[in-house]
């Protein structure tokens, strides 16, 4: 689906690890929002539909030049890296205040910890040394910091509950409606296309 509109703001998909950020990037792409990614991290058993990452995001604090090409697109930025996003472009890149609309993926933290542990095992890596309760506390702090960061001027936040998004197509459609309102300025997002990207088979660490 094409997206002829090019809004002035940058759509940021954020969250803690394993909270559905890759899914949301895929949904937005299907809905007509171009992703800003480099494809360096290839799909694997943990994310068979892709990670939609941009390596330059990790170096934003030292080199924010990638942000100049991000307006009208969606980019994945995990919670701890959000404070590195510049409030304005430097004069060498045209200057001007930057507006960010953050779609924050929120998932049951017990599921997040279980999914993170399973992913590391599938990759043959040692799971985090932190105990599950310590990891949940860390992720809670990161989410709280994200909410406070988003209260600054030219920033707005929409929380998307991963668990509800995966509940049923009808619930997903309602959530997509909120996303469509939040992302006013883009060409109308394709709700049916977005729902079609949701793969219940990848909801592996379901609780309750």
CSV table of C-alpha atoms in Angstrom, one decimal:
chain,number,residue,atom,x,y,z
A,1,UNK,CA,0.0,0.0,0.0
A,2,UNK,CA,1.5,3.3,-1.0
A,3,UNK,CA,1.7,6.3,1.3
A,4,UNK,CA,1.7,9.6,-0.6
A,5,UNK,CA,1.5,11.7,2.5
A,6,UNK,CA,4.7,12.7,4.1
A,7,UNK,CA,4.0,14.1,7.6
A,8,UNK,CA,6.4,16.4,9.3
A,9,UNK,CA,6.8,14.1,12.4
A,10,UNK,CA,8.9,11.0,13.0
A,11,UNK,CA,7.1,7.8,14.1
A,12,UNK,CA,9.1,6.0,16.7
A,13,UNK,CA,8.3,2.4,17.7
A,14,UNK,CA,9.7,1.7,21.1
A,15,UNK,CA,9.5,-0.7,24.0
A,16,UNK,CA,11.7,-3.0,26.1
A,17,UNK,CA,13.1,-6.2,24.5
A,18,UNK,CA,10.5,-8.8,23.2
A,19,UNK,CA,7.6,-6.5,23.7
A,20,UNK,CA,6.3,-6.5,20.0
A,21,UNK,CA,8.3,-3.7,18.5
A,22,UNK,CA,9.2,-5.7,15.4
A,23,UNK,CA,5.6,-6.7,15.0
A,24,UNK,CA,4.5,-3.0,15.2
A,25,UNK,CA,7.1,-2.0,12.6
A,26,UNK,CA,5.8,-4.7,10.3
A,27,UNK,CA,2.2,-3.6,10.9
A,28,UNK,CA,3.0,0.0,10.1
A,29,UNK,CA,4.8,-1.0,6.9
A,30,UNK,CA,1.8,-3.0,5.8
A,31,UNK,CA,-0.4,-0.1,6.6
A,32,UNK,CA,1.6,2.2,4.4
A,33,UNK,CA,4.2,3.8,6.7
A,34,UNK,CA,7.7,3.3,5.2
A,35,UNK,CA,10.1,1.8,7.7
A,36,UNK,CA,13.6,3.3,8.2
A,37,UNK,CA,15.7,0.2,8.6
A,38,UNK,CA,18.9,-1.2,7.0
A,39,UNK,CA,18.2,-5.0,7.0
A,40,UNK,CA,21.5,-5.8,8.5
A,41,UNK,CA,19.9,-7.9,11.2
A,42,UNK,CA,18.4,-10.8,9.3
A,43,UNK,CA,15.2,-12.6,10.3
A,44,UNK,CA,15.7,-15.7,12.4
A,45,UNK,CA,13.7,-18.2,14.5
A,46,UNK,CA,13.0,-15.5,17.1
A,47,UNK,CA,11.7,-12.9,14.6
A,48,UNK,CA,11.0,-14.8,11.4
A,49,UNK,CA,9.4,-11.7,9.8
A,50,UNK,CA,12.3,-9.5,10.5
A,51,UNK,CA,13.7,-7.1,13.1
A,52,UNK,CA,13.2,-3.8,11.2
A,53,UNK,CA,16.3,-2.3,12.9
A,54,UNK,CA,18.6,0.6,11.9
A,55,UNK,CA,22.1,0.1,13.2
A,56,UNK,CA,22.7,3.9,13.1
A,57,UNK,CA,20.2,4.3,15.9
A,58,UNK,CA,22.7,2.8,18.4
A,59,UNK,CA,25.1,5.6,17.5
A,60,UNK,CA,22.6,8.5,17.7
A,61,UNK,CA,24.3,10.2,20.6
A,62,UNK,CA,27.5,10.6,18.6
A,63,UNK,CA,26.0,10.9,15.2
A,64,UNK,CA,22.3,11.8,14.8
A,65,UNK,CA,22.5,12.5,11.0
A,66,UNK,CA,20.2,9.6,10.2
A,67,UNK,CA,17.3,11.5,11.8
A,68,UNK,CA,17.3,14.0,8.9
A,69,UNK,CA,15.8,11.3,6.7
A,70,UNK,CA,13.3,10.0,9.2
A,71,UNK,CA,10.3,12.4,8.8
A,72,UNK,CA,7.3,10.5,7.5
A,73,UNK,CA,8.8,7.2,8.3
A,74,UNK,CA,8.8,4.7,11.2
A,75,UNK,CA,12.0,3.8,13.1
A,76,UNK,CA,12.5,1.4,15.9
A,77,UNK,CA,14.3,2.9,19.0
A,78,UNK,CA,14.3,0.8,22.2
A,79,UNK,CA,13.5,2.7,25.4
A,80,UNK,CA,17.0,3.3,26.7
A,81,UNK,CA,18.0,5.0,23.5
A,82,UNK,CA,15.1,7.5,23.3
A,83,UNK,CA,16.9,10.2,25.3
A,84,UNK,CA,19.6,10.2,22.5
A,85,UNK,CA,17.1,11.5,19.9
A,86,UNK,CA,17.9,15.2,19.2
A,87,UNK,CA,15.2,17.8,19.9
A,88,UNK,CA,16.2,19.7,16.8
A,89,UNK,CA,18.3,19.1,13.7
A,90,UNK,CA,21.7,20.9,13.6
A,91,UNK,CA,22.0,23.8,11.2
A,92,UNK,CA,24.2,21.7,8.9
A,93,UNK,CA,21.2,19.4,8.3
A,94,UNK,CA,18.7,22.1,7.8
A,95,UNK,CA,17.8,22.9,11.4
A,96,UNK,CA,14.3,22.9,12.8
A,97,UNK,CA,12.5,21.3,15.8
A,98,UNK,CA,11.8,17.6,15.5
A,99,UNK,CA,8.5,16.1,16.4
A,100,UNK,CA,8.3,12.5,17.6
A,101,UNK,CA,5.2,10.4,17.9
A,102,UNK,CA,6.1,7.3,19.9
A,103,UNK,CA,4.2,4.1,19.7
A,104,UNK,CA,5.2,2.3,22.9
A,105,UNK,CA,4.7,-1.4,23.0
A,106,UNK,CA,3.7,-2.6,26.4
A,107,UNK,CA,3.7,-6.3,27.2
A,108,UNK,CA,3.2,-8.4,30.4
A,109,UNK,CA,6.7,-8.3,31.9
A,110,UNK,CA,6.6,-12.0,33.0
A,111,UNK,CA,6.1,-12.8,29.3
A,112,UNK,CA,8.9,-10.4,28.3
A,113,UNK,CA,11.4,-12.0,30.6
A,114,UNK,CA,10.4,-15.5,29.5
A,115,UNK,CA,10.6,-14.5,25.8
A,116,UNK,CA,14.0,-12.9,26.3
A,117,UNK,CA,15.3,-16.0,28.0
A,118,UNK,CA,14.0,-18.3,25.3
A,119,UNK,CA,15.4,-16.1,22.6
A,120,UNK,CA,18.9,-16.1,24.1
A,121,UNK,CA,18.7,-19.9,24.5
A,122,UNK,CA,17.7,-20.3,20.8
A,123,UNK,CA,20.7,-18.1,19.9
A,124,UNK,CA,23.0,-20.2,22.0
A,125,UNK,CA,23.7,-17.2,24.3
A,126,UNK,CA,23.9,-17.1,28.1
A,127,UNK,CA,20.7,-15.6,29.6
A,128,UNK,CA,21.0,-12.4,31.5
A,129,UNK,CA,22.6,-12.7,34.9
A,130,UNK,CA,19.8,-10.7,36.5
A,131,UNK,CA,17.1,-12.6,38.3
A,132,UNK,CA,13.6,-12.3,36.7
A,133,UNK,CA,12.4,-9.9,39.4
A,134,UNK,CA,15.4,-7.7,38.8
A,135,UNK,CA,14.9,-7.7,35.1
A,136,UNK,CA,11.2,-6.8,35.5
A,137,UNK,CA,12.2,-3.9,37.8
A,138,UNK,CA,14.8,-2.7,35.2
A,139,UNK,CA,12.2,-2.9,32.4
A,140,UNK,CA,9.6,-1.1,34.5
A,141,UNK,CA,12.1,1.7,35.1
A,142,UNK,CA,12.8,2.0,31.4
A,143,UNK,CA,9.1,2.2,30.6
A,144,UNK,CA,8.6,4.9,33.3
A,145,UNK,CA,11.6,6.9,31.9
A,146,UNK,CA,10.0,6.7,28.4
A,147,UNK,CA,6.7,8.0,29.7
A,148,UNK,CA,8.5,11.0,31.3
A,149,UNK,CA,10.6,11.6,28.2
A,150,UNK,CA,7.5,11.8,26.1
A,151,UNK,CA,6.0,14.6,28.1
A,152,UNK,CA,8.4,17.1,26.7
A,153,UNK,CA,7.3,19.5,23.9
A,154,UNK,CA,7.1,18.1,20.4
A,155,UNK,CA,6.7,14.6,21.7
A,156,UNK,CA,3.6,12.4,22.1
A,157,UNK,CA,3.0,8.9,23.2
A,158,UNK,CA,0.5,6.1,22.4
A,159,UNK,CA,0.8,2.9,24.5
A,160,UNK,CA,-0.2,-0.3,22.6
A,161,UNK,CA,-0.8,-3.4,24.8
A,162,UNK,CA,0.8,-6.3,23.0
A,163,UNK,CA,-1.3,-8.9,24.9
A,164,UNK,CA,-4.6,-7.2,23.7
A,165,UNK,CA,-3.2,-6.8,20.2
A,166,UNK,CA,-2.7,-10.5,20.0
A,167,UNK,CA,-6.1,-11.4,21.6
A,168,UNK,CA,-8.3,-11.4,18.5
A,169,UNK,CA,-8.6,-9.6,15.1
A,170,UNK,CA,-11.6,-7.6,16.5
A,171,UNK,CA,-9.5,-6.2,19.4
A,172,UNK,CA,-6.6,-5.6,17.0
A,173,UNK,CA,-8.9,-3.5,14.7
A,174,UNK,CA,-9.9,-1.4,17.7
A,175,UNK,CA,-6.3,-0.8,18.6
A,176,UNK,CA,-5.4,0.0,15.0
A,177,UNK,CA,-8.1,2.7,15.1
A,178,UNK,CA,-6.3,4.4,17.9
A,179,UNK,CA,-3.1,4.2,16.0
A,180,UNK,CA,-4.7,5.7,13.0
A,181,UNK,CA,-5.9,8.7,15.1
A,182,UNK,CA,-2.6,9.1,16.7
A,183,UNK,CA,-0.8,9.2,13.4
A,184,UNK,CA,-3.0,11.8,11.8
A,185,UNK,CA,-1.2,13.3,8.8
A,186,UNK,CA,-0.2,10.0,7.2
A,187,UNK,CA,-2.4,8.7,4.4
A,188,UNK,CA,-5.1,6.5,5.9
A,189,UNK,CA,-3.5,3.4,7.3
A,190,UNK,CA,-4.7,0.1,5.9
A,191,UNK,CA,-6.3,-1.6,8.9
A,192,UNK,CA,-6.9,-4.9,7.1
A,193,UNK,CA,-3.3,-5.1,5.9
A,194,UNK,CA,-2.1,-4.3,9.4
A,195,UNK,CA,-4.2,-7.1,11.0
A,196,UNK,CA,-3.0,-9.5,8.4
A,197,UNK,CA,0.6,-9.2,9.6
A,198,UNK,CA,-0.3,-10.5,13.1
A,199,UNK,CA,1.0,-14.1,13.5
A,200,UNK,CA,-0.6,-15.7,16.6
A,201,UNK,CA,1.8,-18.6,16.2
A,202,UNK,CA,4.7,-16.3,17.4
A,203,UNK,CA,3.0,-15.6,20.7
A,204,UNK,CA,5.0,-18.2,22.4
A,205,UNK,CA,5.2,-17.1,26.0
A,206,UNK,CA,1.5,-16.4,26.6
A,207,UNK,CA,0.5,-16.0,30.3
A,208,UNK,CA,-3.0,-16.6,31.4
